[in-house]
């Protein structure tokens, strides 16, 4: 019945909330929209979008390198 889940993303693609399905009926007037964590709201207000995109790109690069390294180690252990 209805929407099984609703996830809100910001303009950069970061998750705002995974609980939008339950937030909408609780806040019909949309006063708290987009229902961000207060710390995240502060961050998005203070840090310009271009800087947030740069930080996200750098974090994604580090995550990719870390996952590649982990996969390499796991393959070596599996082969041994």
C-alpha positions as protocol buffer text, in pm:
chain_id: "A"
residue {
  index: 1
  type: UNK
  ca { x: 0 y: 0 z: 0 }
}
residue {
  index: 2
  type: UNK
  ca { x: 152 y: 335 z: -101 }
}
residue {
  index: 3
  type: UNK
  ca { x: 519 y: 411 z: -152 }
}
residue {
  index: 4
  type: UNK
  ca { x: 743 y: 144 z: 3 }
}
residue {
  index: 5
  type: UNK
  ca { x: 1029 y: 389 z: 63 }
}
residue {
  index: 6
  type: UNK
  ca { x: 1130 y: 740 z: -32 }
}
residue {
  index: 7
  type: UNK
  ca { x: 1487 y: 867 z: -12 }
}
residue {
  index: 8
  type: UNK
  ca { x: 1573 y: 1235 z: -52 }
}
residue {
  index: 9
  type: UNK
  ca { x: 1905 y: 1339 z: -208 }
}
residue {
  index: 10
  type: UNK
  ca { x: 2067 y: 1681 z: -218 }
}
residue {
  index: 11
  type: UNK
  ca { x: 2203 y: 1853 z: -530 }
}
residue {
  index: 12
  type: UNK
  ca { x: 2537 y: 1673 z: -490 }
}
residue {
  index: 13
  type: UNK
  ca { x: 2380 y: 1329 z: -455 }
}
residue {
  index: 14
  type: UNK
  ca { x: 2427 y: 1286 z: -81 }
}
residue {
  index: 15
  type: UNK
  ca { x: 2146 y: 1124 z: 114 }
}
residue {
  index: 16
  type: UNK
  ca { x: 1940 y: 1375 z: 311 }
}
residue {
  index: 17
  type: UNK
  ca { x: 1709 y: 1116 z: 464 }
}
residue {
  index: 18
  type: UNK
  ca { x: 1610 y: 757 z: 401 }
}
residue {
  index: 19
  type: UNK
  ca { x: 1293 y: 808 z: 602 }
}
residue {
  index: 20
  type: UNK
  ca { x: 1110 y: 1063 z: 385 }
}
residue {
  index: 21
  type: UNK
  ca { x: 812 y: 827 z: 354 }
}
residue {
  index: 22
  type: UNK
  ca { x: 744 y: 868 z: 726 }
}
residue {
  index: 23
  type: UNK
  ca { x: 850 y: 1234 z: 748 }
}
residue {
  index: 24
  type: UNK
  ca { x: 592 y: 1358 z: 496 }
}
residue {
  index: 25
  type: UNK
  ca { x: 280 y: 1260 z: 698 }
}
residue {
  index: 26
  type: UNK
  ca { x: 444 y: 1390 z: 1017 }
}
residue {
  index: 27
  type: UNK
  ca { x: 524 y: 1732 z: 860 }
}
residue {
  index: 28
  type: UNK
  ca { x: 242 y: 1798 z: 613 }
}
residue {
  index: 29
  type: UNK
  ca { x: 316 y: 2171 z: 607 }
}
residue {
  index: 30
  type: UNK
  ca { x: 680 y: 2101 z: 515 }
}
residue {
  index: 31
  type: UNK
  ca { x: 813 y: 2323 z: 792 }
}
residue {
  index: 32
  type: UNK
  ca { x: 1113 y: 2098 z: 858 }
}
residue {
  index: 33
  type: UNK
  ca { x: 1174 y: 2013 z: 490 }
}
residue {
  index: 34
  type: UNK
  ca { x: 1416 y: 1875 z: 376 }
}
residue {
  index: 35
  type: UNK
  ca { x: 1450 y: 1712 z: 720 }
}
residue {
  index: 36
  type: UNK
  ca { x: 1827 y: 1729 z: 738 }
}
residue {
  index: 37
  type: UNK
  ca { x: 2037 y: 1657 z: 1041 }
}
residue {
  index: 38
  type: UNK
  ca { x: 2113 y: 2002 z: 1197 }
}
residue {
  index: 39
  type: UNK
  ca { x: 2488 y: 1947 z: 1159 }
}
residue {
  index: 40
  type: UNK
  ca { x: 2445 y: 1864 z: 791 }
}
residue {
  index: 41
  type: UNK
  ca { x: 2223 y: 2169 z: 747 }
}
residue {
  index: 42
  type: UNK
  ca { x: 2496 y: 2387 z: 900 }
}
residue {
  index: 43
  type: UNK
  ca { x: 2759 y: 2227 z: 671 }
}
residue {
  index: 44
  type: UNK
  ca { x: 2554 y: 2279 z: 354 }
}
residue {
  index: 45
  type: UNK
  ca { x: 2479 y: 2638 z: 449 }
}
residue {
  index: 46
  type: UNK
  ca { x: 2838 y: 2735 z: 532 }
}
residue {
  index: 47
  type: UNK
  ca { x: 3038 y: 2533 z: 278 }
}
residue {
  index: 48
  type: UNK
  ca { x: 2988 y: 2637 z: -88 }
}
residue {
  index: 49
  type: UNK
  ca { x: 2860 y: 2373 z: -330 }
}
residue {
  index: 50
  type: UNK
  ca { x: 3184 y: 2375 z: -532 }
}
residue {
  index: 51
  type: UNK
  ca { x: 3385 y: 2294 z: -219 }
}
residue {
  index: 52
  type: UNK
  ca { x: 3137 y: 2020 z: -117 }
}
residue {
  index: 53
  type: UNK
  ca { x: 3170 y: 1866 z: -465 }
}
residue {
  index: 54
  type: UNK
  ca { x: 3550 y: 1877 z: -440 }
}
residue {
  index: 55
  type: UNK
  ca { x: 3544 y: 1713 z: -95 }
}
residue {
  index: 56
  type: UNK
  ca { x: 3300 y: 1446 z: -216 }
}
residue {
  index: 57
  type: UNK
  ca { x: 3522 y: 1373 z: -515 }
}
residue {
  index: 58
  type: UNK
  ca { x: 3830 y: 1337 z: -295 }
}
residue {
  index: 59
  type: UNK
  ca { x: 3647 y: 1110 z: -50 }
}
residue {
  index: 60
  type: UNK
  ca { x: 3520 y: 895 z: -338 }
}
residue {
  index: 61
  type: UNK
  ca { x: 3877 y: 864 z: -471 }
}
residue {
  index: 62
  type: UNK
  ca { x: 4009 y: 758 z: -129 }
}
residue {
  index: 63
  type: UNK
  ca { x: 3725 y: 506 z: -88 }
}
residue {
  index: 64
  type: UNK
  ca { x: 3794 y: 361 z: -433 }
}
residue {
  index: 65
  type: UNK
  ca { x: 4167 y: 325 z: -356 }
}
residue {
  index: 66
  type: UNK
  ca { x: 4094 y: 165 z: -19 }
}
residue {
  index: 67
  type: UNK
  ca { x: 3849 y: -83 z: -169 }
}
residue {
  index: 68
  type: UNK
  ca { x: 4095 y: -172 z: -444 }
}
residue {
  index: 69
  type: UNK
  ca { x: 4366 y: -233 z: -184 }
}
residue {
  index: 70
  type: UNK
  ca { x: 4132 y: -445 z: 30 }
}
residue {
  index: 71
  type: UNK
  ca { x: 4025 y: -650 z: -271 }
}
residue {
  index: 72
  type: UNK
  ca { x: 4390 y: -708 z: -368 }
}
residue {
  index: 73
  type: UNK
  ca { x: 4477 y: -826 z: -17 }
}
residue {
  index: 74
  type: UNK
  ca { x: 4171 y: -1054 z: -6 }
}
residue {
  index: 75
  type: UNK
  ca { x: 4259 y: -1209 z: -343 }
}
residue {
  index: 76
  type: UNK
  ca { x: 4617 y: -1274 z: -227 }
}
residue {
  index: 77
  type: UNK
  ca { x: 4490 y: -1439 z: 91 }
}
residue {
  index: 78
  type: UNK
  ca { x: 4242 y: -1651 z: -106 }
}
residue {
  index: 79
  type: UNK
  ca { x: 4518 y: -1759 z: -346 }
}
residue {
  index: 80
  type: UNK
  ca { x: 4756 y: -1854 z: -62 }
}
